[in-house]
Short mmCIF file of C-alpha atoms and ligand atoms in Angstrom, two decimals:
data_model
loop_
_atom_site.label_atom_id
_atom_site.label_comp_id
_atom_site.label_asym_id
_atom_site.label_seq_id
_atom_site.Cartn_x
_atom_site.Cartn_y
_atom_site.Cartn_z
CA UNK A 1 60.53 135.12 -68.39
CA UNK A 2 63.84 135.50 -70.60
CA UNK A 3 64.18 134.03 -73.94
CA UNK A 4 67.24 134.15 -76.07
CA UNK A 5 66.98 135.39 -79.79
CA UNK A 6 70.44 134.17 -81.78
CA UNK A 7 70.74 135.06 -85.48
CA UNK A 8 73.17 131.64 -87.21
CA UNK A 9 76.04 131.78 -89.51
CA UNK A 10 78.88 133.62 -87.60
CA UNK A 11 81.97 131.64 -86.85
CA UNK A 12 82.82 132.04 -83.55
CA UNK A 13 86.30 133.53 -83.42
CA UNK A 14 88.34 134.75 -80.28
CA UNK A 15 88.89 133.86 -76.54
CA UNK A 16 86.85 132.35 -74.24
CA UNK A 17 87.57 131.60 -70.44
CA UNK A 18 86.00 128.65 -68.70
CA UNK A 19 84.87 129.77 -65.06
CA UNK A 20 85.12 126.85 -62.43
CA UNK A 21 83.11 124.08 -62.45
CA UNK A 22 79.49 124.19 -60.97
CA UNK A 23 79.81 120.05 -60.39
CA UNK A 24 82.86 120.46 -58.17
CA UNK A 25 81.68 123.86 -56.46
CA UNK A 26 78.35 122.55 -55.23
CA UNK A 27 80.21 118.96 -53.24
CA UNK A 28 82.91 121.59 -52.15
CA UNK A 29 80.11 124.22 -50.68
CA UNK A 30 78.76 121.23 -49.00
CA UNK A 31 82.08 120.25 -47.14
CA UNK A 32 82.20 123.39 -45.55
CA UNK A 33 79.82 122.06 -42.93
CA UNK A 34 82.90 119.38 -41.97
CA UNK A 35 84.36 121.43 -40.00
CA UNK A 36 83.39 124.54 -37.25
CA UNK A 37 86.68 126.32 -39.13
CA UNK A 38 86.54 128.85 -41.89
CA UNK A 39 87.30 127.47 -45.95
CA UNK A 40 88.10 129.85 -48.81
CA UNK A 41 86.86 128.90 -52.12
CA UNK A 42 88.64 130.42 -54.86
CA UNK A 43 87.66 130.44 -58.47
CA UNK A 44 83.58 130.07 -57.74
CA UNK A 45 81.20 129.88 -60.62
CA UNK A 46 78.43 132.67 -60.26
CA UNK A 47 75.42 130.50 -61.41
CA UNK A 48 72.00 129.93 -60.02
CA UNK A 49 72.62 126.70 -58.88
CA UNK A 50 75.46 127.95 -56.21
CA UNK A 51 73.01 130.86 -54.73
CA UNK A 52 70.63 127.70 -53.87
CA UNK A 53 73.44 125.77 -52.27
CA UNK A 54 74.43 129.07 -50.66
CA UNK A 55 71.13 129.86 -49.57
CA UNK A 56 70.66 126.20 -48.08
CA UNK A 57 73.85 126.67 -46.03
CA UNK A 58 72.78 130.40 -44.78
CA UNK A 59 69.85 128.45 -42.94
CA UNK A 60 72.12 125.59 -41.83
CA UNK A 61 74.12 128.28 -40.50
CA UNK A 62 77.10 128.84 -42.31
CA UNK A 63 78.38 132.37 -42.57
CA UNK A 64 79.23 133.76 -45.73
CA UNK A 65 81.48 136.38 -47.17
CA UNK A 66 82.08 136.55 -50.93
CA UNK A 67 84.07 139.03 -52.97
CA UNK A 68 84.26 139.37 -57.03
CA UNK A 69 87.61 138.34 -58.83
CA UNK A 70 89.13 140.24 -61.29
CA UNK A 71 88.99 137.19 -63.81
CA UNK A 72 85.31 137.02 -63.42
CA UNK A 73 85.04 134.17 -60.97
CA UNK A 74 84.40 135.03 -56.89
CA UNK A 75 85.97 133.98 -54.01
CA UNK A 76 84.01 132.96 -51.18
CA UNK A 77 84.78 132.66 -46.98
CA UNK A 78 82.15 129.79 -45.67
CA UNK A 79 82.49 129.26 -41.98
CA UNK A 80 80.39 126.84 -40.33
CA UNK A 81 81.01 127.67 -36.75
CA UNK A 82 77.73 126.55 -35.35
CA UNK A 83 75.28 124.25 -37.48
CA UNK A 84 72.23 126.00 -36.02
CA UNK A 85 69.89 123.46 -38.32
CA UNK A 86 70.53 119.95 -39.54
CA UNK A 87 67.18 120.10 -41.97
CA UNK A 88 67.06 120.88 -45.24
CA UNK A 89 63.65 121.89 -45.95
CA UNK A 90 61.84 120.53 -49.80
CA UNK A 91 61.47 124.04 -50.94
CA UNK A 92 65.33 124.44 -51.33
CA UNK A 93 66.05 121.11 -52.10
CA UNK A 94 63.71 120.94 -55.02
CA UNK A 95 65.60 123.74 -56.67
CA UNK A 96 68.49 121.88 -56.71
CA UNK A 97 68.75 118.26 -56.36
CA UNK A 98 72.53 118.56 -55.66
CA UNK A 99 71.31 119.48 -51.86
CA UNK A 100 71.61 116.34 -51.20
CA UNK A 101 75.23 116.71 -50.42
CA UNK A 102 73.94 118.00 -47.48
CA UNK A 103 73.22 114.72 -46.00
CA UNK A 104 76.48 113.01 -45.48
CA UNK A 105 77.88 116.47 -43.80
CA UNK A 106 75.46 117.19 -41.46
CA UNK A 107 75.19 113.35 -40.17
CA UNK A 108 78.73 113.13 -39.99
CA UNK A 109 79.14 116.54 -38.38
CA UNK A 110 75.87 116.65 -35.98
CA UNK A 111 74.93 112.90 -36.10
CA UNK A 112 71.49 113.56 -37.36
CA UNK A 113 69.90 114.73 -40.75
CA UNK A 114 66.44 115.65 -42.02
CA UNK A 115 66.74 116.00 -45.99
CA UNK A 116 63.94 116.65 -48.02
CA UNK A 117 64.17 113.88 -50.79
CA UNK A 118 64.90 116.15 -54.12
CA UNK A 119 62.45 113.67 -55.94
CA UNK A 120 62.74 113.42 -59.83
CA UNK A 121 63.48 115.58 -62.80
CA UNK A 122 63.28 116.50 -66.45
CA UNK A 123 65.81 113.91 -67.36
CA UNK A 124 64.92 111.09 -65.10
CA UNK A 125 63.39 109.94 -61.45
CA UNK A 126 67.23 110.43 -59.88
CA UNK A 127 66.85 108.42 -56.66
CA UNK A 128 69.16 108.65 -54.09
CA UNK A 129 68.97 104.50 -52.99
CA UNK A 130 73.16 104.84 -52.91
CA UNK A 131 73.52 107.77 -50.50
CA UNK A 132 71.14 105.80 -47.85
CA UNK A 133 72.67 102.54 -48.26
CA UNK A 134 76.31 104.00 -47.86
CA UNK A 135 75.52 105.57 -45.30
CA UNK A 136 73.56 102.80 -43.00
CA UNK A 137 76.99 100.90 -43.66
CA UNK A 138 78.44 103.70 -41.72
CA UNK A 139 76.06 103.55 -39.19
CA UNK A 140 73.47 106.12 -40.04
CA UNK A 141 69.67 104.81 -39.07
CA UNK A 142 68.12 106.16 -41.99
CA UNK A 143 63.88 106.44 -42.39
CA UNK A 144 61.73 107.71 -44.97
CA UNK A 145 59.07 109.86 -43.72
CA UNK A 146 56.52 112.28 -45.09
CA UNK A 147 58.73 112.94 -48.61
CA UNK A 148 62.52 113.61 -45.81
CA UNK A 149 64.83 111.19 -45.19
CA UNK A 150 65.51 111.20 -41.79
CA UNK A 151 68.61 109.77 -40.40
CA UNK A 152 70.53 109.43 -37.10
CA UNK A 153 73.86 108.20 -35.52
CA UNK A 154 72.59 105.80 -32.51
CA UNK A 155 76.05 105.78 -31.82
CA UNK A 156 76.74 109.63 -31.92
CA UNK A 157 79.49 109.11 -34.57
CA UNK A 158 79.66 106.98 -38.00
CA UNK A 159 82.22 104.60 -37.95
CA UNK A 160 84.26 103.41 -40.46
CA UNK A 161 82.49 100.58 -43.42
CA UNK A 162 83.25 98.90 -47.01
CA UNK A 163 80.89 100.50 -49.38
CA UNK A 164 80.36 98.84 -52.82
CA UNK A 165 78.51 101.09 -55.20
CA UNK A 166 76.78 98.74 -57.31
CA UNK A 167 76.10 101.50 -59.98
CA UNK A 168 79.00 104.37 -60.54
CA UNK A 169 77.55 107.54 -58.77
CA UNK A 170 78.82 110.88 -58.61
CA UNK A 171 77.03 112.37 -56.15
CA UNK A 172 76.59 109.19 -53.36
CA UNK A 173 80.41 108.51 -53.80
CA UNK A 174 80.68 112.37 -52.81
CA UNK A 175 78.15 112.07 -50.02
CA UNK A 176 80.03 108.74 -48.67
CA UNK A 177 83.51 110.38 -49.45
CA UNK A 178 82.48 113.48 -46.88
CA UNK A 179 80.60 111.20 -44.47
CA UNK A 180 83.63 108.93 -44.05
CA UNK A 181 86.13 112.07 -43.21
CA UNK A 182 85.30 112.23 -39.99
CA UNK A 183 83.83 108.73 -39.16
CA UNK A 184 85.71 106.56 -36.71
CA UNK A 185 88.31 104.12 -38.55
CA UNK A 186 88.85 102.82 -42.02
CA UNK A 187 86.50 103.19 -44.97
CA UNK A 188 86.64 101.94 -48.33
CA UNK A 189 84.55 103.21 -51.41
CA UNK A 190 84.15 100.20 -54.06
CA UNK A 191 83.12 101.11 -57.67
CA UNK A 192 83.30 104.70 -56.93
CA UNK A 193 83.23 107.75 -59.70
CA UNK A 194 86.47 109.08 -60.77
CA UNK A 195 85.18 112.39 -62.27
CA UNK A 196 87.63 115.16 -62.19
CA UNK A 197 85.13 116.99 -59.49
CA UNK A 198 85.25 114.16 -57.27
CA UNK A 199 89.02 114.30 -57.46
CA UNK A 200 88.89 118.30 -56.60
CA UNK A 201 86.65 117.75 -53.56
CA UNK A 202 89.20 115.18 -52.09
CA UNK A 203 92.23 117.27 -52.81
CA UNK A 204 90.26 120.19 -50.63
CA UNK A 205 89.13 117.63 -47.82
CA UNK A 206 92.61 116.63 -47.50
CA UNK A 207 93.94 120.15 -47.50
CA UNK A 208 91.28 119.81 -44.42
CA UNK A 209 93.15 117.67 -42.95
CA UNK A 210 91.25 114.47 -44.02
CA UNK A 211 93.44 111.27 -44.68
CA UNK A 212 92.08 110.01 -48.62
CA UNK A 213 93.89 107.70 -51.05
CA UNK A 214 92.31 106.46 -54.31
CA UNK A 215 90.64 109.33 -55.39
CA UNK A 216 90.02 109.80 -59.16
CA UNK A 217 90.19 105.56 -59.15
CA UNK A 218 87.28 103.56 -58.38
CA UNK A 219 88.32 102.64 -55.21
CA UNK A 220 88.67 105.22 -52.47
CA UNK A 221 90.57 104.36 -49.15
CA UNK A 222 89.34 107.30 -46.15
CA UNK A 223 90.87 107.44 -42.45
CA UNK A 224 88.22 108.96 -40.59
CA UNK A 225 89.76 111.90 -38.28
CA UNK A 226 88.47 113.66 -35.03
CA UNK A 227 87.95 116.95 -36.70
CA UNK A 228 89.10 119.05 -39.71
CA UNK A 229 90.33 122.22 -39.95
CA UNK A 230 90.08 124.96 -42.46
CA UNK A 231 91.31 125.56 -46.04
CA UNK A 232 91.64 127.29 -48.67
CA UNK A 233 91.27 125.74 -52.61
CA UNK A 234 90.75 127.00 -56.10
CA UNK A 235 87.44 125.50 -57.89
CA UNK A 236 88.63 123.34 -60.90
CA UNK A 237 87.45 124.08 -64.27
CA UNK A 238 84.61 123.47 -65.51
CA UNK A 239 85.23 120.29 -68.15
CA UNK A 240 81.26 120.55 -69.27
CA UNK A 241 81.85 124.33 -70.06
CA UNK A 242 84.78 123.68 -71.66
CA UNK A 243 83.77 121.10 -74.14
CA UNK A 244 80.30 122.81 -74.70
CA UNK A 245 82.17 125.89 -75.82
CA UNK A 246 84.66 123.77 -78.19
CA UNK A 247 81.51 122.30 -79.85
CA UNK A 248 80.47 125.65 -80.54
CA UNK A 249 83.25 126.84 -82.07
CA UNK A 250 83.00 123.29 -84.44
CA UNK A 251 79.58 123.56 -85.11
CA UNK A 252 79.80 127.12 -86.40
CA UNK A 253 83.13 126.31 -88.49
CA UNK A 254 85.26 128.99 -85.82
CA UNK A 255 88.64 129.07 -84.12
CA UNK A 256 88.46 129.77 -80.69
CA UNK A 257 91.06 129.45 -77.82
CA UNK A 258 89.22 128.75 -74.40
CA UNK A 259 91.49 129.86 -71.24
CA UNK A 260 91.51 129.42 -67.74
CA UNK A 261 91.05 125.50 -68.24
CA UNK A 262 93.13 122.80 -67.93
CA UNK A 263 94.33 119.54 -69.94
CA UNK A 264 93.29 116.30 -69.48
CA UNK A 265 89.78 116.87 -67.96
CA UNK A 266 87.92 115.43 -71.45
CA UNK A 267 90.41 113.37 -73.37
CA UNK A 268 87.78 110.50 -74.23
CA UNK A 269 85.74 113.71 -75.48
CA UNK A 270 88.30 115.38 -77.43
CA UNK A 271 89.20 111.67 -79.22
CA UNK A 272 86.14 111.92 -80.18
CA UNK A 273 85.67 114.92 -81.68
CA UNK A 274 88.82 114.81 -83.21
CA UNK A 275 87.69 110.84 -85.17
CA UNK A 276 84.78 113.90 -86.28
CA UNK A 277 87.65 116.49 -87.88
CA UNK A 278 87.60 118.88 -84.94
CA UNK A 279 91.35 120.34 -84.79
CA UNK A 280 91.79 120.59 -81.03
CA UNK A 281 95.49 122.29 -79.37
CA UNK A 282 95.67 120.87 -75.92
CA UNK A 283 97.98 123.78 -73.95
CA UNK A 284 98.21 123.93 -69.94
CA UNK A 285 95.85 126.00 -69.34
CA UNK A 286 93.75 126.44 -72.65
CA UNK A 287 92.13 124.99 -75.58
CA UNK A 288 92.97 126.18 -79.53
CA UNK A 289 89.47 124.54 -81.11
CA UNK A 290 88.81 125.28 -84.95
CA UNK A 291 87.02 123.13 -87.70
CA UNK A 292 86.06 123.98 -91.39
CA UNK A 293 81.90 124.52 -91.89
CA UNK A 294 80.34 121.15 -93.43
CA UNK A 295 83.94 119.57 -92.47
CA UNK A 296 82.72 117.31 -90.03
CA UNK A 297 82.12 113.06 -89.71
CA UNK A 298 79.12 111.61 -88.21
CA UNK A 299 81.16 109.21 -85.17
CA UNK A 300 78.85 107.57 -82.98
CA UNK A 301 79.25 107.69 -79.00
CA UNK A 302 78.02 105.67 -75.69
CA UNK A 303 77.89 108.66 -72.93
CA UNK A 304 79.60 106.97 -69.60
CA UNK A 305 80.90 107.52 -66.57
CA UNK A 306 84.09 108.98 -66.51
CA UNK A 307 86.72 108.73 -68.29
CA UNK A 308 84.52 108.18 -70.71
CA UNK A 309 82.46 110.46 -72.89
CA UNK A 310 80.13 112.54 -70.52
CA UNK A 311 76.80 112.17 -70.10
CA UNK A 312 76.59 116.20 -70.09
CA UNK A 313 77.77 116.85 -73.13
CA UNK A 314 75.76 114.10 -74.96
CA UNK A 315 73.14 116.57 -76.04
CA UNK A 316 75.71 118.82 -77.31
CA UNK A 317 77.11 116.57 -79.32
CA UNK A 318 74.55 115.98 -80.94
CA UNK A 319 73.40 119.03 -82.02
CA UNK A 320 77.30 118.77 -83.52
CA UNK A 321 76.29 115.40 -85.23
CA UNK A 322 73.14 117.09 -86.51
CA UNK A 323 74.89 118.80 -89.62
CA UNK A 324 77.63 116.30 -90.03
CA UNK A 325 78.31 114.39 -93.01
CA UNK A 326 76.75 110.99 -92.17
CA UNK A 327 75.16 109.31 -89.36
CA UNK A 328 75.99 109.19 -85.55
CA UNK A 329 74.38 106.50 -83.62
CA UNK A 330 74.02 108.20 -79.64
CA UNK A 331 73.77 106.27 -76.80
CA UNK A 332 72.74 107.64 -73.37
CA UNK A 333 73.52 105.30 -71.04
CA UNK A 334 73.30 107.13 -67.47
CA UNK A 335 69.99 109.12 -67.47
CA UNK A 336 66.52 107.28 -68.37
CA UNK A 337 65.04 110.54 -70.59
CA UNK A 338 68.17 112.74 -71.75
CA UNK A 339 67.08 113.24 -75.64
CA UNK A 340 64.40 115.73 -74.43
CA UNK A 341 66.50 118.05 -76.91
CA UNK A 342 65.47 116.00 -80.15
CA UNK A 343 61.67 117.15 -80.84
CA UNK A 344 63.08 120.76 -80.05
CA UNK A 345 66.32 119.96 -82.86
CA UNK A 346 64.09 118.69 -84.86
CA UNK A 347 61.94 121.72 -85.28
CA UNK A 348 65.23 123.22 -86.65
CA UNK A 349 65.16 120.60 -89.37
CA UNK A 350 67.91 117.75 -87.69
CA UNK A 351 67.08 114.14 -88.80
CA UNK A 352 67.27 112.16 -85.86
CA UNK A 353 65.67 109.05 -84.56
CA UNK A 354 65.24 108.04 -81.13
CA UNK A 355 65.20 104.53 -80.15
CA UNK A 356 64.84 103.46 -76.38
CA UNK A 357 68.34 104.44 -75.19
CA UNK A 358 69.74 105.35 -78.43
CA UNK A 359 68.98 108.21 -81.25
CA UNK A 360 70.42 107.77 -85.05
CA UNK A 361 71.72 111.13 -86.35
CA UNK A 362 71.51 111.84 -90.15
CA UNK A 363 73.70 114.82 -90.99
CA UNK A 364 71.79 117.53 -92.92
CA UNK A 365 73.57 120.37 -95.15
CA UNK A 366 71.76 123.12 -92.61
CA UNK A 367 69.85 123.70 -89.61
CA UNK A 368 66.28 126.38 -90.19
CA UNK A 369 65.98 129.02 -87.46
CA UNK A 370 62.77 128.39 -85.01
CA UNK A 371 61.39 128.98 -82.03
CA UNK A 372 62.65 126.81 -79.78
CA UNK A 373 62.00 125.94 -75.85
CA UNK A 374 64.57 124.66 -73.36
CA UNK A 375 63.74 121.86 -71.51
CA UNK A 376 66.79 121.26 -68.91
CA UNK A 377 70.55 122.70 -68.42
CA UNK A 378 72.21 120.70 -70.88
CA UNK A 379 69.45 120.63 -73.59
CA UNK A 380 68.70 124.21 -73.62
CA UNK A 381 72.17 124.44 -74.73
CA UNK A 382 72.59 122.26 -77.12
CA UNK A 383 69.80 124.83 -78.93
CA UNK A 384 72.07 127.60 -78.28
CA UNK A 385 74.79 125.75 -80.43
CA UNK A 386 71.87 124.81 -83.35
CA UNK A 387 70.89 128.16 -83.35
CA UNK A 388 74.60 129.81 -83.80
CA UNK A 389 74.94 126.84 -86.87
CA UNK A 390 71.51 127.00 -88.44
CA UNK A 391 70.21 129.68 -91.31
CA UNK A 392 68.11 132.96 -89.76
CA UNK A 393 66.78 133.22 -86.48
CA UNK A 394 66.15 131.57 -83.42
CA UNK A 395 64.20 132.06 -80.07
CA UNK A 396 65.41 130.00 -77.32
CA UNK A 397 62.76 129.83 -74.23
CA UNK A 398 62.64 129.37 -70.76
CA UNK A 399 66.22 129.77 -70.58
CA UNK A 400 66.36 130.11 -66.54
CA UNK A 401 67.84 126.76 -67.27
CA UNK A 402 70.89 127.96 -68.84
CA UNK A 403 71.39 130.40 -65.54
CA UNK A 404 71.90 127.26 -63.82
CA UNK A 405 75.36 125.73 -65.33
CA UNK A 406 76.55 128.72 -67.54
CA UNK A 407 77.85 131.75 -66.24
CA UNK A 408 78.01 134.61 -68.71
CA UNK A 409 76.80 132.88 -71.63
CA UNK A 410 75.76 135.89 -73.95
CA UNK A 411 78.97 137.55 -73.29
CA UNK A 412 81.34 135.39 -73.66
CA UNK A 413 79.35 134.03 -76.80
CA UNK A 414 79.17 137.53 -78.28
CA UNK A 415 82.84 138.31 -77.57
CA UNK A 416 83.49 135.49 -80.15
CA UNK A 417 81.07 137.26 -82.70
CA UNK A 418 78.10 135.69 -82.00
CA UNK A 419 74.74 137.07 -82.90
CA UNK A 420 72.50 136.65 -79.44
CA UNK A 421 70.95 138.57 -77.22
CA UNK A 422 68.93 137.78 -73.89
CA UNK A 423 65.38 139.38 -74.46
CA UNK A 424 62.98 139.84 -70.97
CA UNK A 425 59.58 139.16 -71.99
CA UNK A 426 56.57 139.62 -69.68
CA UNK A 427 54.97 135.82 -70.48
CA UNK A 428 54.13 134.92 -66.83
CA UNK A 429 57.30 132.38 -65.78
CA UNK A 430 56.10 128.68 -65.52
CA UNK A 431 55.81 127.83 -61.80
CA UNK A 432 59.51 126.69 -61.26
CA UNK A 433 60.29 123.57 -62.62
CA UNK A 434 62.83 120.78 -60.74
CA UNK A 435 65.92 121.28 -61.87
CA UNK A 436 68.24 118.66 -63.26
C1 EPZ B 501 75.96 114.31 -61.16
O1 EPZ B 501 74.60 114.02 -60.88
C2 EPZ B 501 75.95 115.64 -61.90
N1 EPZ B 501 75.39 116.68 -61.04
C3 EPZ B 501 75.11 115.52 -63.18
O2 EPZ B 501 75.20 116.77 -63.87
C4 EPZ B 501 75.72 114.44 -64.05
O3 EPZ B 501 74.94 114.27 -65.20
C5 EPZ B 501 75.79 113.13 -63.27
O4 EPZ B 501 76.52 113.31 -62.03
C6 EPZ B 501 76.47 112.02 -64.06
O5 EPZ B 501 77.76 112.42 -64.39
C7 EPZ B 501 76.18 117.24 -60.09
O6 EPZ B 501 77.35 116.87 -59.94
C8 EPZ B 501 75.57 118.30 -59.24
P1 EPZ B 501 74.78 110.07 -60.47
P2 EPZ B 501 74.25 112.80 -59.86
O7 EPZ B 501 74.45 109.80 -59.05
O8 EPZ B 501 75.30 112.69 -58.83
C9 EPZ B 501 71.66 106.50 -60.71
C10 EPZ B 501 74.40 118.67 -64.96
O9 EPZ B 501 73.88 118.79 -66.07
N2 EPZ B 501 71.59 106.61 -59.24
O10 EPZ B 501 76.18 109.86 -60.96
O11 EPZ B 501 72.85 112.95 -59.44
C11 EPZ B 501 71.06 107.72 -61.39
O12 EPZ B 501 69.66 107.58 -61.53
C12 EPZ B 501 73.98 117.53 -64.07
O13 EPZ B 501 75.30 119.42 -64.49
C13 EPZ B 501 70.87 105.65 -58.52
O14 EPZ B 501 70.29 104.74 -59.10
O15 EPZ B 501 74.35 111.55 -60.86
C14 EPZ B 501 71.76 107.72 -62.72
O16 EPZ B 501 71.11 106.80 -63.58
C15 EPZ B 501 72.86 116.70 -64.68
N3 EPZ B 501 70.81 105.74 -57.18
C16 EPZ B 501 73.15 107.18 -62.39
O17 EPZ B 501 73.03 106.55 -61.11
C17 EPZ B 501 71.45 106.76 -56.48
O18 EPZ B 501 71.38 106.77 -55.23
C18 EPZ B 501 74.22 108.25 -62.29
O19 EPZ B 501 73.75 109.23 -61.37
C19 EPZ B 501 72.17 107.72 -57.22
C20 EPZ B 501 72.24 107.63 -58.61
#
C-alpha cells in the first residue's frame, strides 16, 4: 500500500494544468453504449475510476482503443457495436458507484438491465431511489432482487415521461437524460442538476444526434430519436481539480497559474474565496491564484448543488479555513457523513467542531506535521493541502483514494515546488474499500 510523505512550508509557485474532468468522463463513457456507432473522447482523465468504467464496458462489450496525448490527457475510440451483456456484475460496480450510469443506457439501448446496486459508502448510504423512479416513468419495470436491480421494457422501448426530481441529483438526472435519448416522444426532466458535467454530456449526446434543450437549467426538454450516431467530443475540465489546486496554492501562501481550464465552471467558489483574500485572475483558459501566508478570513459556506459552492470541494476548504484568521462555520448539505476529514485535521492541530451537518472552524497560526490516513477521494486531499501548509512532516495513508479523482498529483504538485513524494510500503492493502 502507498502512502504519501509531504514536508510543509513551500509556496507553491508555477504552472499547473487541470486534466478533464473524471465527473463528466465517467456519464460520457457510459453514453457510448447509445449507440452501435463509434465515439471519440478527447481530453480523458487517466484515473482509477475511468479503468473501472472502462473495464465495465469491455464486458458489456464495447471495444476500446486509447492513445496518450501529448498534453497528458488520452484520447479514447469506444464502439459499442454489439452489447454482448446487459449485466453489470457487484464486483465492478462496488468499485465505483458511478456504474450506475450503466442502467439508463443499456435499458434504453437493449430494453433490459441487471445492475448490481453499488450500495453505500464512506460518505453516506447513496441510494439510487431517483434513477428507478425516473425510469418506471419511462416505462422501465424495475425489481429489486438478490442486491441487482433488475429492469425491463414490457414494451421493448421507453417512451417518453415528465420526471420531477424531488431532490437535485447528478447522477439520476444523467441516467434519465441518456435513457430519454432514444425513448419514444417527449420527455421532460423537472428539478434537474445543472452541473457543468451534466451540461458536457448533453452537448456530446446531441453531437449524437440527440434532440436536448434545457441543459445546464433545471429543467431539461429531450426528443427521443430512433438511433444515434457517432461523435467525437473533448472532456471538459475538471472544476473539482481546478479549485482543489487554487486552494493549494492559498493555503501555502503561492502563486500559481492553472491551464488547460476554463472560466466560469466555479464562480460561487471563487466569490468565496475571494470574501477569504484569495487573489484569483479569471483568463479563458487558466487560473492566476496567489494569496499572502496568514492573509486569509475565516468566511463560512453551505456546500450545494450547483451553482453553488460544491459539495467536493467542501473538505478542501476547510483545510483552507483551518489556518485562517477567524472562524468559518461549514455546512454540508448534500452528503450525510462528509467531515470524515476532521479527526484526521485535527491530529494536525486544526480547531474544528462538528455539529450534525455543520463544523465551526477556528483559525490557528499553524498546522503540526502527522501521520495522517485518508478516508475517501476528497478527504484524503484535503490532507495533502494541510500537509503542504503545516510545520515538518506528514504521512498521508491509504492514498489509493487519491488515484481515483487526481491524475498526476505528485508531479504536478512537485513542479510547483512542493515537498512530496509517493512512498510503496509493504503494509498488506486493506481489502478494497467502496469507493465514494
Ligand atoms: C455525483 O455523485 C458525483 N459523482 C459526486 O462526486 C458529487 O459529490 C455528487 O454528484 C454531488 O455533486 C459523480 O459524478 C461520479 P447525487 P451522485 O445523486 O450523482 C441523494 C467525487 O468526489 N440521492 O447528486 O451520486 C444522495 O444521497 C464524487 O467526485 C438520493 O437520495 O450524487 C445525495 O444526498 C463524490 N437518491 C444527493 O441526492 C438517488 O437516487 C445528491 O446525490 C440519488 C441521490
Amino acid at each position: 500500500m502507498d502512502k504519501l510523505v509531504i514536508r510543509g512550508g513551500t509556496p507553491l509557485k508555477g504552472q499547473i494544468p487541470i486534466s478533464g474532468a473524471k465527473n463528466a468522463a465517467l456519464p460520457l463513457m457510459a453514453a457510448t453504449l447509445l449507440t452501435d456507432q463509434p465515439v471519440t473522447l478527447t481530453n480523458m482523465p487517466k484515473l482509477a475510476d475511468i479503468h473501472s468504467m472502462a473495464a465495465l464496458l469491455d464486458q458489456h462489450g464495447v471495444k476500446r482503443k486509447t492513445q496518450d496525448e501529448a498534453s497528458g490527457g488520452q484520447t479514447v475510440d469506444f464502439h459499442a457495436k454489439t452489447i454482448e451483456s446487459t449485466t453489470a456484475p457487484y464486483d465492478l460496480v462496488r468499485k465505483m458507484r458511478a456504474s450506475v450510469l450503466v442502467l439508463g443506457p443499456l435499458l434504453a439501448r437493449e430494453g433490459q438491465a441487471t445492475v448490481s446496486l453499488p450500495g453505500g459508502c464512506a460518505i453516506g448510504n447513496r441510494p439510487v431511489d431517483l434513477h428507478l423512479k425516473g425510469l418506471a416513468e419511462l416505462g422501465a419495470e424495475v425489481a429489486l432482487e438478490g442486491g441487482y436491480v433488475k429492469a425491463q421494457v414490457p414494451s421493448g422501448r421507453l417512451h417518453g415521461g415528465r420526471v420531477v426530481f424531488p431532490v437535485v441529483s447528478v447522477g439520476a438526472t444523467e441516467n434519465l437524460l441518456m435513457a430519454a435519448c432514444l425513448a419514444d416522444g417527449e420527455s421532460i426532466l423537472v428539478n434537474a442538476a445543472r452541473e457543468p458535467e451534466i451540461t458536457d454530456l448533453a452537448e456530446c449526446l446531441i453531437a449524437m444526434g440527440a434532440e436536448i434543450e434545457g441543459h445546464g437549467t433545471d429543467t431539461i426538454r429531450i426528443q427521443g430519436k430512433d438511433k444515434l450516431g457517432g461523435a467525437v467530443h473533448k472532456v471538459v475540465p475538471d472544476r473539482i481539480e481546478t479549485g482543489t489546486y487554487v486552494m493549494a496554492a492559498a493555503i501555502t501562501g503561492g502563486d500559481v497559474e492553472l491551464t488547460n481550464t476554463r472560466s466560469g465552471l466555479l464562480e460561487s467558489v471563487f466569490e468565496i474565496l475571494r470574501e477569504a483574500g484569495v487573489t484569483i485572475e479569471e483568463g479563458e483558459r487558466s487560473i492566476r491564484v496567489s494569496a499572502k501566508r496568514g492573509g486569509l478570513k475565516g468566511v463560512d459556506v453551505m456546500t450545494e448543488p450547483f451553482p453553488g459552492f460544491p459539495t467536493d470541494l467542501q473538505a478542501q476548504f476547510m483545510t483552507l479555513m483551518s489556518v485562517a484568521n477567524g472562524a468559518s462555520m461549514i455546512t454540508e448539505t448534500i452528503f450525510e457523513n462528509r467531515f470524515m476529514h476532521v479527526p484526521e485535521l485535527a491530529r494536525m492541530g486544526a480547531n474544528i467542531n462538528v455539529h450534525h451537518s455543520s463544523a465551526l472552524v477556528r483559525g490557528v497560526d499553524r498546522l503540526i506535521g502527522a501521520p495522517v490516513m485518508a478516508t475517501d477521494l476528497r478527504a484524503s486531499v484535503s490532507l495533502v493541502l494541510a500537509a503542504m501548509a503545516a510545520d515538518g512532516e506528514t504521512e498521508v495513508n491509504r492514498i489509493y483514494h487519491l488515484d481515483r479523482g487526481y491524475e498526476n498529483l505528485v508531479e504536478k504538485l512537485s513542479a510547483c515546488g512542493a515537498n512530496i513524494r509517493r512512498v510503496t510500503t509493504n503494509a498488506d492493502a486493506p481489502a478494497e474499500e467502496e469507493t465514494v
